[in-house]
Structures are given as structure tokens and as C-alpha cells.
Amino acid sequence: MFPALETELKQEVGTLPLRELHRNPVLLDQKTCPDPYEDFMYHHLQYYGYFKAQRGSLPNSASHQHVRKNNPRYGLSGSFGEREDVIPDPLQKEKLLWPTCLSSAAHRQIEAVSRDPLMLSSPLKSRQLLHDEFGEVNPCLREPRDLFTFFPSSGPLQAPRWPIECEVIKENLHHIEWVPPQPEYFYQPTGNEKLPEIVGEEKGTVVYQLDSVPTEGSYFTSSRVGGKRGIIREPAVTLQGPEDNTLLFESRFESGNLQKAVRVDTYEYELTLRTDLYTNKHTQWFYFRVQNTRKDTTYRFTIVNLLKPKSLYTVGMKPLMYSQLDANTHNIGWRREGNEIRYYKNNTDDGQQPFYCLTWTIQFPHDQDTCFFAHFYPYTYTDLQCYLLSVANNPVQSQFCKLRTLCRSLAGNTVYLLTITNPSRTPREAAAKKAVVLSARVHPGESNGSWIMKGFLDFILSNSPDAQLLRDIFVFKVVPMLNPDGVIVGNYRCSLAGRDLNRHYKTILKESFPCIWHTRNMVKRLLEEREVLLYCDFHGHSRKNNIFLYGCKNNDRKYWLHERVFPLMLSKNVPDKFSFQSCNFKVQKCKEGTGRVVMWRMGILNSYTMESTFGGSTLGNKRDTHFTIEDLKSLGYHVCDTLLDFCDPDRTKFMQCLAELKELLKQEIHKKFNELGQDMDLEGNWSDISLSDIESSTSGSDSSLSDGLPVHLLSMADEVNQKKKIYKKKKKKPLQTRKQRNEQYQKNNLMRELKLIEDTPTQKPRFTVSCCPKRSTNSSQEPAPDMKPLWSRNRYPATKRGRATMMVYPSLHIYTYP
């Protein structure tokens, strides 16, 4: 300490009131406490070590106010020392109150100041206390950014975690975004396309094969960064020299999927896709790399184990190709390539489910190039993390976009939750905001959902007036990647539980389906706070072109057809991409576990699944052209634009769409009855007709078979069932009631009586009937004429040895079995 400075401080604060000294204990001096309260506070502060001065100079007046306010040494601008009764504005008074939620780090900072007044000569070095432009401390806490910032401003991102069975190469792949200058038209079949016969590895040469891939019968156990431990082996063949033109395949990277490659001719290869991990199905998504290419040479690739009988490849869809040399030299990214494209049934029959083949030819643009092929534009977990890192480090966007961890996936990867809204001026205004919930990539192979989500986020986080308006009136809850594990390992539909997550939104298995369980729980809590206007889950579709929505038919007459207004508005805003005719609002039993239906049953009227094609558009100016990345991103913007139309206080557009929907429904009903050969008066109460009768099923996917217990529980369930069977075999007869035992005993006794009668020589029996426990001794007495023998109720036969010639039955006694 500096004695001169300490003396000066004591002289300057000698008249401060004790309540202010309680807020800033370093200002206490040696004056005497004037009242019991101040005496108590003196002992209190002294006990905790905040005050070690004498009591002779404790302050008792506010005459020193102007001294502290004008003394720059404190750097506090009177915030801690001003009296509460001189603050005229109640709001300002509330802002100046000492915060009660200081972290331990802030407390340590203040304690250091209290022990060393020299620190007051410069602003406090705390990230949690706000400073004004003069370097003075304002006793208001900064928002704790560390709770939301998951990414360091410098350094590596959180590395993806893989199942320990998966081998992963140590290369970081990155593809540039690029929009083709010209439309990419569908392939037009000529009818002369070759259908290669599947040869297999018996007649070909295996040039690439993954062995350590978990399949059906195994289940996920643990994960680690980098996947499998040990040295990563080379699954591809080794080139014999510069003249060796064998292609080198690779897929052990994020979202990659290729199990095996067989060279069946010089420039012809048969490819086998890896099924979703821990399953034996869902082969649709592919993404792999080839090296050692030759320019102007026609190669043929044939994928031999696809499972869907129908595909967009039959109507002109082309695979995607990416040239690394073109990207580096000409800034050209993914483009549609391929000729002689055919999708057909595999001719091999192994007695299991039938397989289908996709074949195409290609000419590589460069020699010795590195090229990639994909089913659709890849969007990996690392791509998402890079995007979220840019948002977190943006000083403007981070003010209204808060990033949190929704949960951890089975493999331990973070499932991110974004909350996007502008700060509200009052609590009432904040509570009045409605919510919108958006999610994507519950099916990892449907990367088009991520590109739509990226377009939405680009717009809603921008400084556009419409985006600012949306943030003012809504709270957006966004889960951009629901199934990060599946995205990382290159699955098409399933998580590491081996199940389709979009069939398990009703699950209670929190540990097996954490992403879905926490999403549903988040929406449930949100519904308790505010109304959720809209829920939409972004998907991809492999059998239909264009973009469309699946919704849920509302049964409330008050909101009849309201669930169709938003899709109709979207079709008007995007007439060349969105098809309202492809929308469907039927709730099928097999879709009860989907996010769309579960959220609708939780009370969200406008609950949708957005399906975007892997192919392209058949509408308007974009007819017969493939969708690009920019097309999908633009749809994210149009979702925001349509949301503004849907919520416009002027209900003109809404009512026009509702009237149009009623007219369209009349036409559909009339068409349906004409097909059935029936007449109907549509001027009557036609709105009572069930809409389910005129709608087709949402046959967009055949993944209902993915429902059921997660694979790691199946073996346990089988063991339990076996034990039940064994237990049933060994199980004794159940205990009977007293009544049942009496009836059974009487029945058995009756059977014995009948058997004795049958075995006895024919002779007129003599009966003795009595209602008393004592047996009648007059055995010669005949029974009354109207008295029927009651032997059926006797319990104990009275036969004795040596009396076989005459049966004597006992009297009727009523006993109960003990």
C-alpha cells in the first residue's frame, strides 16, 4: 500500500453514508458508527475481512457526494457512491443497483479492488462489467457470452467423433460453392443405353474394399475423435507404375459412402455402397473420391446394390461430379455430369431383397485429377460448424442469434440449437412474440435440407428490413442438424441406433434417441411459454421432382383448410420451384412417429415436412432443369417471405387463399365423384366430405421398416423373450380361489362316484339323505317317492370292504375345502 494515497482516500470519503460503504467497503474509514445498524454492519464487514479500520471515523452524511463525483481517481462516476434518494428516474435507479448475480470471477475482481484501492485508478479489467467511453465502470453485467460461444475465435473446431469401428483418413476436404452459369438440364434417355451385366468380384478385381464396417447384428458401443485406433491401412490397390491407369477410390471421410469397388474392365467399375451402420438397408446416398484419372477416356460406373425400385434417375436426374483441378484453377464446383444413365433391376437373385443398379458413363476433364462423385451436394457436420463459427464471431449477428447445445448425440457430437430474435423493449413485448421451429437433417443423406436451412439462416441473420421485422415479431428456434452422427458416417436415413429418427418422435428412450427426445422436449417447453405458429422439418425426396410440403389435416371446423394456406402462399411466391399439387395433408398411421404429426398433436396447427427433390423442377421457367445450391438457398429466403405474408395484419391475402382453397377442393371432389361414376350436388354441405378420401398417401419414403427398438436393445429383447418362454414352460399352475378349489374337488369326486357306479353290479341302491352332519342309522328305510338321490353332491363314499353287494351312500353334507 501507499500511505499517502491511503490517507487521501480516508479524508475524501469521511462523510459517506454506511449503506454506500456497504456497496463499496474500501471507502470505509475510522469514524464511529452512529447507530446500531451501522455498528452491526461494521462487525459484519470486519468479520469477513472487508474492513480493518477503526470505528472512530465512520461516515454519516452525504455531504461528500460532489467530492467523489468530481474525483477521477475512482473511475466510478458515482455509481457506487450516489445515494438512492437523489436518483430521480426509477429505471436509472434499477440499472445502478448492485448486481446480485455476479460470477465468482467478478467477486474476486471486486475483492481485489477492495484490498488495493490503487486498482481504482484504472478501469476494472473484467469482461463481465460494462465500461463506458471514459473507461468508467457501469455496475451492469455484460451478457455471459461464454455460455453461447462454443467455438474459439482462433484454433481448430470441435473434431467429429466417429464410432470406434470406422477408419478415417487424416485429410480435410473442402468444396467451393459454385452456381453454373447455364441451366443444367435433365438427361434425355435415347433408349439405346447399355445395361451392364453384373459380374462381381469373381470375374473382376477388387480395387477398393472396407472391412471394418459394422453391419446388421452389431450395435454402437463407443466413439472417439478420428474413429478406429491404430494405423490406417490402404484399402485401395497399389499402382504398379505411371502407366497403371487403375482408379484409386476413397470414401473414409466425412459423409463418405462407398463399400467396395470392383474393376470389371479397363475403364469399367462396379461399386457397392455401404448400408447405414448397424443395418442391412438404406443404400441411396453415395459420396466418394477417385484419383489417377485419364482425360478424354470414357469410364463407366455401376452402383449394384440400391434398394428403391423407383428413382429420379429414371426421369433424367444426373449424378454430381467435382474436379479438384477445375476448382483450383477455374473456380468451378459441383456440376451435373453423366451419359447413358440407366436405373434398372439387378439381375442377380440371392433370395434376399431385390437390388437395383444405377449406371452412367463419364469423361474426366483432366489427367491425374482428383474428382468426387455424389448423389447430391454434400453438406457435412464440419461445414455446419464453420458456418456457426462465423455467426458466433460476428459482433452484430451474435447479438440476436444465441447458440446453445441442445444435447449430445450417441457418439458425443454436439446438436446445436439457435435462438434468433431481436431483444424486446419490455417483458410484455417479449412474451407476446410467437415462435417458429425449424429443423433439418434428421435424415443424414438428405443434404438438400441443409442447403435450404443455410439459405434461411443467411436471410434471417442479415440486415434486411424484412429480416429485422421477422426477428421483431418472432422467436426462431432452429436445429440445423438433428442427426450429426449419421451425417458424419455417411448414413442415408438412420442414426447410430440403426433406426430412422423420424419415426421416433414419440419415444421415451432418451438415451437411445437423444436428439429427437430433446427436440420434442424443447418444443414442449416452448409451447408452455408462447404460441408456436409454425413447425417445419426440411427433408429431401428421391422419387418426386419440385419442392412441396406434407401437412396435417385439421379437424376443427373453425380452422378448416387453414393448414393449407401457408403452402399455397409459398407456391405463389415460388411458382417455378414449389408445387402445391404435390402437397399432401393426410395423416397416416405409419407416420404417427414423424416430427410433423407429433408436433401437430402437441398443438401446432401449421406443422409441416418440407420435401425438396434431389432432381430439379418441372415448373415454369426452370422446367426440366436440376436444382442448384442457389435454388435451394433461395427457398430458405422464400420461407421467410411467405411467413410475412402469412402473418400480415391485413388478412386480405389470407382470405383470398382460403377462398381459392375451397374452390380447388370443390374441383377435386367433383373430379373424384366423376371417376367413381357418381353425381353429387356440390352446392350442399360439401365441406363435410372427408378430405382423406380424395388424397393419396404420402408415399415419399419406405422407411417405416426402420421403426422399432434401437439395435443395441434388440439382443436384450431377444434374451428376455427366451427367458419368458423358458419361464412359461416351468411355471406351475396358478393358485386358485377357495370357490374354484371347492368346485374342482366336487367335480373330481363326482367322477369317482360315476366310475364306482359303472364298476358295481346292477342292484337297486339304497340312499340315506340327511341335512345334519350325523349319518342316518336306519339303512332299511326307503327314500321318499319325490326325493331324488343327491349323490352328485356327496363328498365321501361310505363303501366298506366286504359290502360290495350293496352300495350305501352317505348323507348329504356341505363342507368347504380348507
CSV table of N, CA and C in Angstrom, one decimal, residues 247-350:
chain,number,residue,atom,x,y,z
A,247,LEU,N,-8.1,-46.7,-61.3
A,247,LEU,CA,-8.6,-45.6,-60.5
A,247,LEU,C,-8.4,-45.9,-59.0
A,248,LEU,N,-8.0,-44.9,-58.2
A,248,LEU,CA,-7.9,-45.1,-56.8
A,248,LEU,C,-9.1,-44.5,-56.1
A,249,PHE,N,-9.8,-45.3,-55.3
A,249,PHE,CA,-11.1,-44.9,-54.7
A,249,PHE,C,-10.8,-44.6,-53.2
A,250,GLU,N,-11.7,-43.7,-52.7
A,250,GLU,CA,-11.6,-43.4,-51.2
A,250,GLU,C,-12.9,-42.9,-50.8
A,251,SER,N,-13.4,-43.3,-49.6
A,251,SER,CA,-14.6,-42.7,-49.0
A,251,SER,C,-14.5,-42.6,-47.5
A,252,ARG,N,-13.4,-42.8,-46.9
A,252,ARG,CA,-13.3,-42.7,-45.4
A,252,ARG,C,-13.1,-41.3,-44.9
A,253,PHE,N,-14.0,-40.5,-45.3
A,253,PHE,CA,-14.0,-39.1,-44.9
A,253,PHE,C,-15.5,-38.7,-44.5
A,254,GLU,N,-15.7,-37.5,-44.0
A,254,GLU,CA,-17.0,-37.1,-43.5
A,254,GLU,C,-18.0,-37.3,-44.6
A,255,SER,N,-19.1,-37.9,-44.3
A,255,SER,CA,-20.3,-38.2,-45.2
A,255,SER,C,-20.0,-39.1,-46.3
A,256,GLY,N,-18.8,-39.6,-46.4
A,256,GLY,CA,-18.4,-40.5,-47.5
A,256,GLY,C,-19.1,-41.9,-47.4
A,257,ASN,N,-19.4,-42.5,-48.5
A,257,ASN,CA,-20.1,-43.8,-48.5
A,257,ASN,C,-19.7,-44.5,-49.8
A,258,LEU,N,-18.8,-45.5,-49.6
A,258,LEU,CA,-18.5,-46.5,-50.7
A,258,LEU,C,-17.9,-47.7,-50.0
A,259,GLN,N,-18.5,-48.8,-50.2
A,259,GLN,CA,-18.0,-50.0,-49.5
A,259,GLN,C,-17.0,-50.8,-50.3
A,260,LYS,N,-17.2,-50.9,-51.6
A,260,LYS,CA,-16.3,-51.7,-52.4
A,260,LYS,C,-16.4,-51.3,-53.9
A,261,ALA,N,-15.2,-51.4,-54.6
A,261,ALA,CA,-15.1,-51.1,-56.0
A,261,ALA,C,-14.4,-52.3,-56.7
A,262,VAL,N,-15.1,-52.8,-57.7
A,262,VAL,CA,-14.5,-53.9,-58.5
A,262,VAL,C,-14.3,-53.5,-59.9
A,263,ARG,N,-13.1,-53.7,-60.4
A,263,ARG,CA,-12.7,-53.4,-61.7
A,263,ARG,C,-13.1,-54.6,-62.6
A,264,VAL,N,-14.1,-54.4,-63.5
A,264,VAL,CA,-14.5,-55.5,-64.4
A,264,VAL,C,-14.0,-55.3,-65.8
A,265,ASP,N,-13.5,-54.2,-66.1
A,265,ASP,CA,-12.9,-53.9,-67.4
A,265,ASP,C,-11.9,-52.8,-67.3
A,266,THR,N,-11.2,-52.5,-68.3
A,266,THR,CA,-10.1,-51.5,-68.2
A,266,THR,C,-10.7,-50.2,-67.6
A,267,TYR,N,-11.8,-49.7,-68.1
A,267,TYR,CA,-12.4,-48.4,-67.7
A,267,TYR,C,-13.8,-48.6,-67.1
A,268,GLU,N,-14.1,-49.8,-66.6
A,268,GLU,CA,-15.4,-50.1,-66.1
A,268,GLU,C,-15.3,-50.6,-64.6
A,269,TYR,N,-16.2,-50.1,-63.8
A,269,TYR,CA,-16.1,-50.4,-62.3
A,269,TYR,C,-17.5,-50.7,-61.8
A,270,GLU,N,-17.6,-51.7,-61.0
A,270,GLU,CA,-18.9,-51.9,-60.2
A,270,GLU,C,-18.7,-51.5,-58.8
A,271,LEU,N,-19.6,-50.7,-58.3
A,271,LEU,CA,-19.5,-50.1,-57.0
A,271,LEU,C,-20.6,-50.6,-56.1
A,272,THR,N,-20.2,-50.9,-54.8
A,272,THR,CA,-21.1,-51.4,-53.8
A,272,THR,C,-21.1,-50.3,-52.7
A,273,LEU,N,-22.3,-49.8,-52.4
A,273,LEU,CA,-22.5,-48.8,-51.3
A,273,LEU,C,-22.5,-49.5,-50.0
A,274,ARG,N,-22.1,-48.8,-49.0
A,274,ARG,CA,-22.2,-49.3,-47.6
A,274,ARG,C,-23.6,-49.0,-47.1
A,275,THR,N,-24.2,-50.0,-46.4
A,275,THR,CA,-25.5,-49.7,-45.8
A,275,THR,C,-25.4,-48.8,-44.6
A,276,ASP,N,-26.5,-48.3,-44.2
A,276,ASP,CA,-26.4,-47.5,-42.9
A,276,ASP,C,-25.8,-48.3,-41.8
A,277,LEU,N,-25.0,-47.7,-41.0
A,277,LEU,CA,-24.3,-48.5,-40.0
A,277,LEU,C,-25.3,-49.2,-39.1
A,278,TYR,N,-24.9,-50.5,-38.8
A,278,TYR,CA,-25.7,-51.3,-37.9
A,278,TYR,C,-27.0,-51.7,-38.5
A,279,THR,N,-27.2,-51.6,-39.8
A,279,THR,CA,-28.4,-52.1,-40.5
A,279,THR,C,-27.9,-52.9,-41.7
A,280,ASN,N,-28.9,-53.4,-42.5
A,280,ASN,CA,-28.6,-54.1,-43.8
A,280,ASN,C,-29.4,-53.4,-44.9
A,281,LYS,N,-29.8,-52.2,-44.7
A,281,LYS,CA,-30.6,-51.5,-45.7
A,281,LYS,C,-30.2,-50.0,-45.8
A,282,HIS,N,-31.0,-49.3,-46.6
A,282,HIS,CA,-30.9,-47.8,-46.8
A,282,HIS,C,-29.6,-47.5,-47.6
A,283,THR,N,-29.5,-48.0,-48.8
A,283,THR,CA,-28.4,-47.6,-49.7
A,283,THR,C,-29.0,-46.7,-50.8
A,284,GLN,N,-28.7,-45.4,-50.7
A,284,GLN,CA,-29.2,-44.5,-51.6
A,284,GLN,C,-28.1,-43.4,-51.8
A,285,TRP,N,-27.6,-42.9,-50.7
A,285,TRP,CA,-26.6,-41.8,-50.7
A,285,TRP,C,-25.2,-42.3,-51.0
A,286,PHE,N,-24.6,-41.7,-51.9
A,286,PHE,CA,-23.2,-42.0,-52.2
A,286,PHE,C,-22.3,-40.8,-52.3
A,287,TYR,N,-21.1,-40.9,-51.9
A,287,TYR,CA,-20.1,-39.8,-52.0
A,287,TYR,C,-18.8,-40.4,-51.8
A,288,PHE,N,-18.0,-40.3,-52.9
A,288,PHE,CA,-16.6,-40.9,-52.9
A,288,PHE,C,-15.7,-40.2,-53.8
A,289,ARG,N,-14.4,-40.5,-53.6
A,289,ARG,CA,-13.4,-39.8,-54.4
A,289,ARG,C,-12.6,-40.8,-55.3
A,290,VAL,N,-12.2,-40.3,-56.5
A,290,VAL,CA,-11.4,-41.1,-57.4
A,290,VAL,C,-10.2,-40.3,-57.7
A,291,GLN,N,-9.1,-41.0,-57.9
A,291,GLN,CA,-7.8,-40.4,-58.3
A,291,GLN,C,-7.2,-41.2,-59.4
A,292,ASN,N,-6.1,-40.6,-60.0
A,292,ASN,CA,-5.4,-41.2,-61.1
A,292,ASN,C,-6.3,-41.3,-62.4
A,293,THR,N,-6.9,-40.2,-62.7
A,293,THR,CA,-7.9,-40.2,-63.8
A,293,THR,C,-7.1,-40.0,-65.1
A,294,ARG,N,-7.8,-40.3,-66.2
A,294,ARG,CA,-7.3,-40.1,-67.6
A,294,ARG,C,-8.2,-39.2,-68.4
A,295,LYS,N,-7.7,-38.2,-69.0
A,295,LYS,CA,-8.6,-37.3,-69.7
A,295,LYS,C,-9.1,-37.9,-71.0
A,296,ASP,N,-10.3,-37.5,-71.4
A,296,ASP,CA,-10.9,-37.9,-72.7
A,296,ASP,C,-11.1,-39.4,-72.8
A,297,THR,N,-11.2,-40.1,-71.7
A,297,THR,CA,-11.4,-41.5,-71.7
A,297,THR,C,-12.8,-41.8,-71.1
A,298,THR,N,-13.6,-42.6,-71.7
A,298,THR,CA,-14.9,-42.9,-71.2
A,298,THR,C,-14.9,-44.0,-70.2
A,299,TYR,N,-15.3,-43.6,-69.0
A,299,TYR,CA,-15.3,-44.6,-67.8
A,299,TYR,C,-16.8,-44.9,-67.6
A,300,ARG,N,-17.0,-46.1,-67.1
A,300,ARG,CA,-18.4,-46.5,-66.7
A,300,ARG,C,-18.4,-46.9,-65.2
A,301,PHE,N,-19.4,-46.3,-64.5
A,301,PHE,CA,-19.6,-46.7,-63.1
A,301,PHE,C,-21.0,-47.3,-63.0
A,302,THR,N,-21.1,-48.4,-62.2
A,302,THR,CA,-22.3,-49.0,-62.0
A,302,THR,C,-22.5,-49.3,-60.5
A,303,ILE,N,-23.4,-48.7,-59.8
A,303,ILE,CA,-23.7,-49.0,-58.4
A,303,ILE,C,-24.7,-50.2,-58.4
A,304,VAL,N,-24.4,-51.2,-57.7
A,304,VAL,CA,-25.1,-52.5,-57.9
A,304,VAL,C,-26.1,-52.9,-56.7
A,305,ASN,N,-26.1,-52.1,-55.7
A,305,ASN,CA,-27.0,-52.5,-54.5
A,305,ASN,C,-27.9,-51.4,-54.0
A,306,LEU,N,-28.5,-50.7,-54.9
A,306,LEU,CA,-29.5,-49.7,-54.5
A,306,LEU,C,-30.8,-50.5,-54.2
A,307,LEU,N,-31.6,-49.9,-53.3
A,307,LEU,CA,-32.8,-50.6,-52.7
A,307,LEU,C,-34.1,-50.1,-53.2
A,308,LYS,N,-34.2,-48.9,-53.7
A,308,LYS,CA,-35.5,-48.4,-54.1
A,308,LYS,C,-35.9,-48.7,-55.5
A,309,PRO,N,-37.1,-49.3,-55.7
A,309,PRO,CA,-37.5,-49.7,-57.1
A,309,PRO,C,-37.7,-48.5,-58.0
A,310,LYS,N,-38.0,-47.3,-57.4
A,310,LYS,CA,-38.2,-46.1,-58.3
A,310,LYS,C,-37.2,-45.1,-57.9
A,311,SER,N,-36.8,-44.3,-58.9
A,311,SER,CA,-35.7,-43.3,-58.6
A,311,SER,C,-35.9,-42.2,-59.6
A,312,LEU,N,-35.4,-41.0,-59.3
A,312,LEU,CA,-35.4,-39.9,-60.2
A,312,LEU,C,-34.4,-40.1,-61.3
A,313,TYR,N,-33.5,-41.0,-61.2
A,313,TYR,CA,-32.6,-41.3,-62.3
A,313,TYR,C,-33.3,-41.9,-63.5
A,314,THR,N,-34.5,-42.4,-63.3
A,314,THR,CA,-35.3,-42.9,-64.4
A,314,THR,C,-35.9,-41.8,-65.2
A,315,VAL,N,-36.0,-40.5,-64.7
A,315,VAL,CA,-36.6,-39.4,-65.4
A,315,VAL,C,-35.6,-38.3,-65.7
A,316,GLY,N,-34.3,-38.6,-65.7
A,316,GLY,CA,-33.4,-37.6,-66.2
A,316,GLY,C,-32.4,-37.0,-65.2
A,317,MET,N,-32.5,-37.4,-63.9
A,317,MET,CA,-31.5,-36.9,-62.9
A,317,MET,C,-30.1,-37.4,-63.2
A,318,LYS,N,-29.1,-36.5,-63.1
A,318,LYS,CA,-27.7,-36.9,-63.3
A,318,LYS,C,-27.0,-36.9,-62.0
A,319,PRO,N,-25.9,-37.7,-61.9
A,319,PRO,CA,-25.0,-37.6,-60.7
A,319,PRO,C,-24.2,-36.3,-60.7
A,320,LEU,N,-23.7,-36.0,-59.5
A,320,LEU,CA,-22.8,-34.8,-59.4
A,320,LEU,C,-21.4,-35.2,-59.4
A,321,MET,N,-20.5,-34.3,-60.1
A,321,MET,CA,-19.1,-34.5,-60.1
A,321,MET,C,-18.4,-33.2,-59.7
A,322,TYR,N,-17.2,-33.4,-59.1
A,322,TYR,CA,-16.4,-32.2,-58.6
A,322,TYR,C,-15.0,-32.5,-59.0
A,323,SER,N,-14.4,-31.6,-59.8
A,323,SER,CA,-13.0,-31.7,-60.2
A,323,SER,C,-12.1,-30.8,-59.3
A,324,GLN,N,-11.1,-31.3,-58.6
A,324,GLN,CA,-10.3,-30.5,-57.8
A,324,GLN,C,-9.4,-29.5,-58.6
A,325,LEU,N,-9.0,-30.0,-59.8
A,325,LEU,CA,-8.2,-29.1,-60.6
A,325,LEU,C,-9.1,-27.9,-61.2
A,326,ASP,N,-10.3,-28.2,-61.5
A,326,ASP,CA,-11.2,-27.2,-62.0
A,326,ASP,C,-11.5,-26.2,-60.9
A,327,ALA,N,-11.6,-26.7,-59.7
A,327,ALA,CA,-11.9,-25.8,-58.6
A,327,ALA,C,-10.8,-24.9,-58.3
A,328,ASN,N,-9.5,-25.4,-58.3
A,328,ASN,CA,-8.4,-24.6,-58.0
A,328,ASN,C,-8.0,-23.6,-59.1
A,329,THR,N,-8.2,-24.0,-60.4
A,329,THR,CA,-7.8,-23.2,-61.5
A,329,THR,C,-8.9,-22.3,-62.1
A,330,HIS,N,-10.1,-22.8,-62.1
A,330,HIS,CA,-11.2,-22.1,-62.8
A,330,HIS,C,-12.3,-21.8,-61.8
A,331,ASN,N,-12.2,-22.1,-60.5
A,331,ASN,CA,-13.2,-21.8,-59.5
A,331,ASN,C,-14.6,-22.4,-59.9
A,332,ILE,N,-14.5,-23.6,-60.4
A,332,ILE,CA,-15.7,-24.4,-60.8
A,332,ILE,C,-15.9,-25.5,-59.8
A,333,GLY,N,-17.2,-25.6,-59.3
A,333,GLY,CA,-17.5,-26.5,-58.2
A,333,GLY,C,-18.3,-27.7,-58.7
A,334,TRP,N,-19.3,-28.1,-57.9
A,334,TRP,CA,-20.1,-29.3,-58.3
A,334,TRP,C,-20.9,-29.0,-59.5
A,335,ARG,N,-20.9,-30.0,-60.4
A,335,ARG,CA,-21.7,-29.9,-61.6
A,335,ARG,C,-22.3,-31.2,-62.0
A,336,ARG,N,-23.5,-31.2,-62.7
A,336,ARG,CA,-24.2,-32.4,-63.1
A,336,ARG,C,-23.4,-33.0,-64.4
A,337,GLU,N,-23.1,-34.2,-64.3
A,337,GLU,CA,-22.4,-34.9,-65.4
A,337,GLU,C,-22.9,-36.3,-65.5
A,338,GLY,N,-22.7,-36.9,-66.7
A,338,GLY,CA,-23.0,-38.3,-66.9
A,338,GLY,C,-23.8,-38.5,-68.2
A,339,ASN,N,-23.6,-39.6,-68.9
A,339,ASN,CA,-24.3,-40.0,-70.1
A,339,ASN,C,-24.7,-41.5,-69.9
A,340,GLU,N,-25.5,-41.9,-70.8
A,340,GLU,CA,-26.0,-43.3,-70.8
A,340,GLU,C,-26.5,-43.7,-69.4
A,341,ILE,N,-27.3,-42.9,-68.8
A,341,ILE,CA,-27.7,-43.1,-67.4
A,341,ILE,C,-28.9,-44.1,-67.5
A,342,ARG,N,-28.8,-45.1,-66.7
A,342,ARG,CA,-30.0,-46.1,-66.6
A,342,ARG,C,-30.1,-46.5,-65.1
A,343,TYR,N,-31.3,-46.7,-64.7
A,343,TYR,CA,-31.7,-47.3,-63.4
A,343,TYR,C,-32.5,-48.5,-63.6
A,344,TYR,N,-32.0,-49.7,-63.2
A,344,TYR,CA,-32.7,-50.9,-63.6
A,344,TYR,C,-32.5,-51.9,-62.4
A,345,LYS,N,-33.3,-53.0,-62.5
A,345,LYS,CA,-33.2,-54.1,-61.5
A,345,LYS,C,-32.0,-54.9,-61.7
A,346,ASN,N,-31.3,-55.3,-60.6
A,346,ASN,CA,-30.2,-56.1,-60.6
A,346,ASN,C,-30.6,-57.5,-61.0
A,347,ASN,N,-29.8,-58.2,-61.9
A,347,ASN,CA,-30.2,-59.5,-62.4
A,347,ASN,C,-29.7,-60.6,-61.5
A,348,THR,N,-29.0,-60.3,-60.5
A,348,THR,CA,-28.6,-61.3,-59.5
A,348,THR,C,-29.7,-61.5,-58.5
A,349,ASP,N,-30.0,-62.7,-58.1
A,349,ASP,CA,-31.0,-63.0,-57.1
A,349,ASP,C,-30.4,-64.0,-56.1
A,350,ASP,N,-30.2,-63.4,-54.9
A,350,ASP,CA,-29.6,-64.3,-53.8
A,350,ASP,C,-30.7,-64.7,-52.8
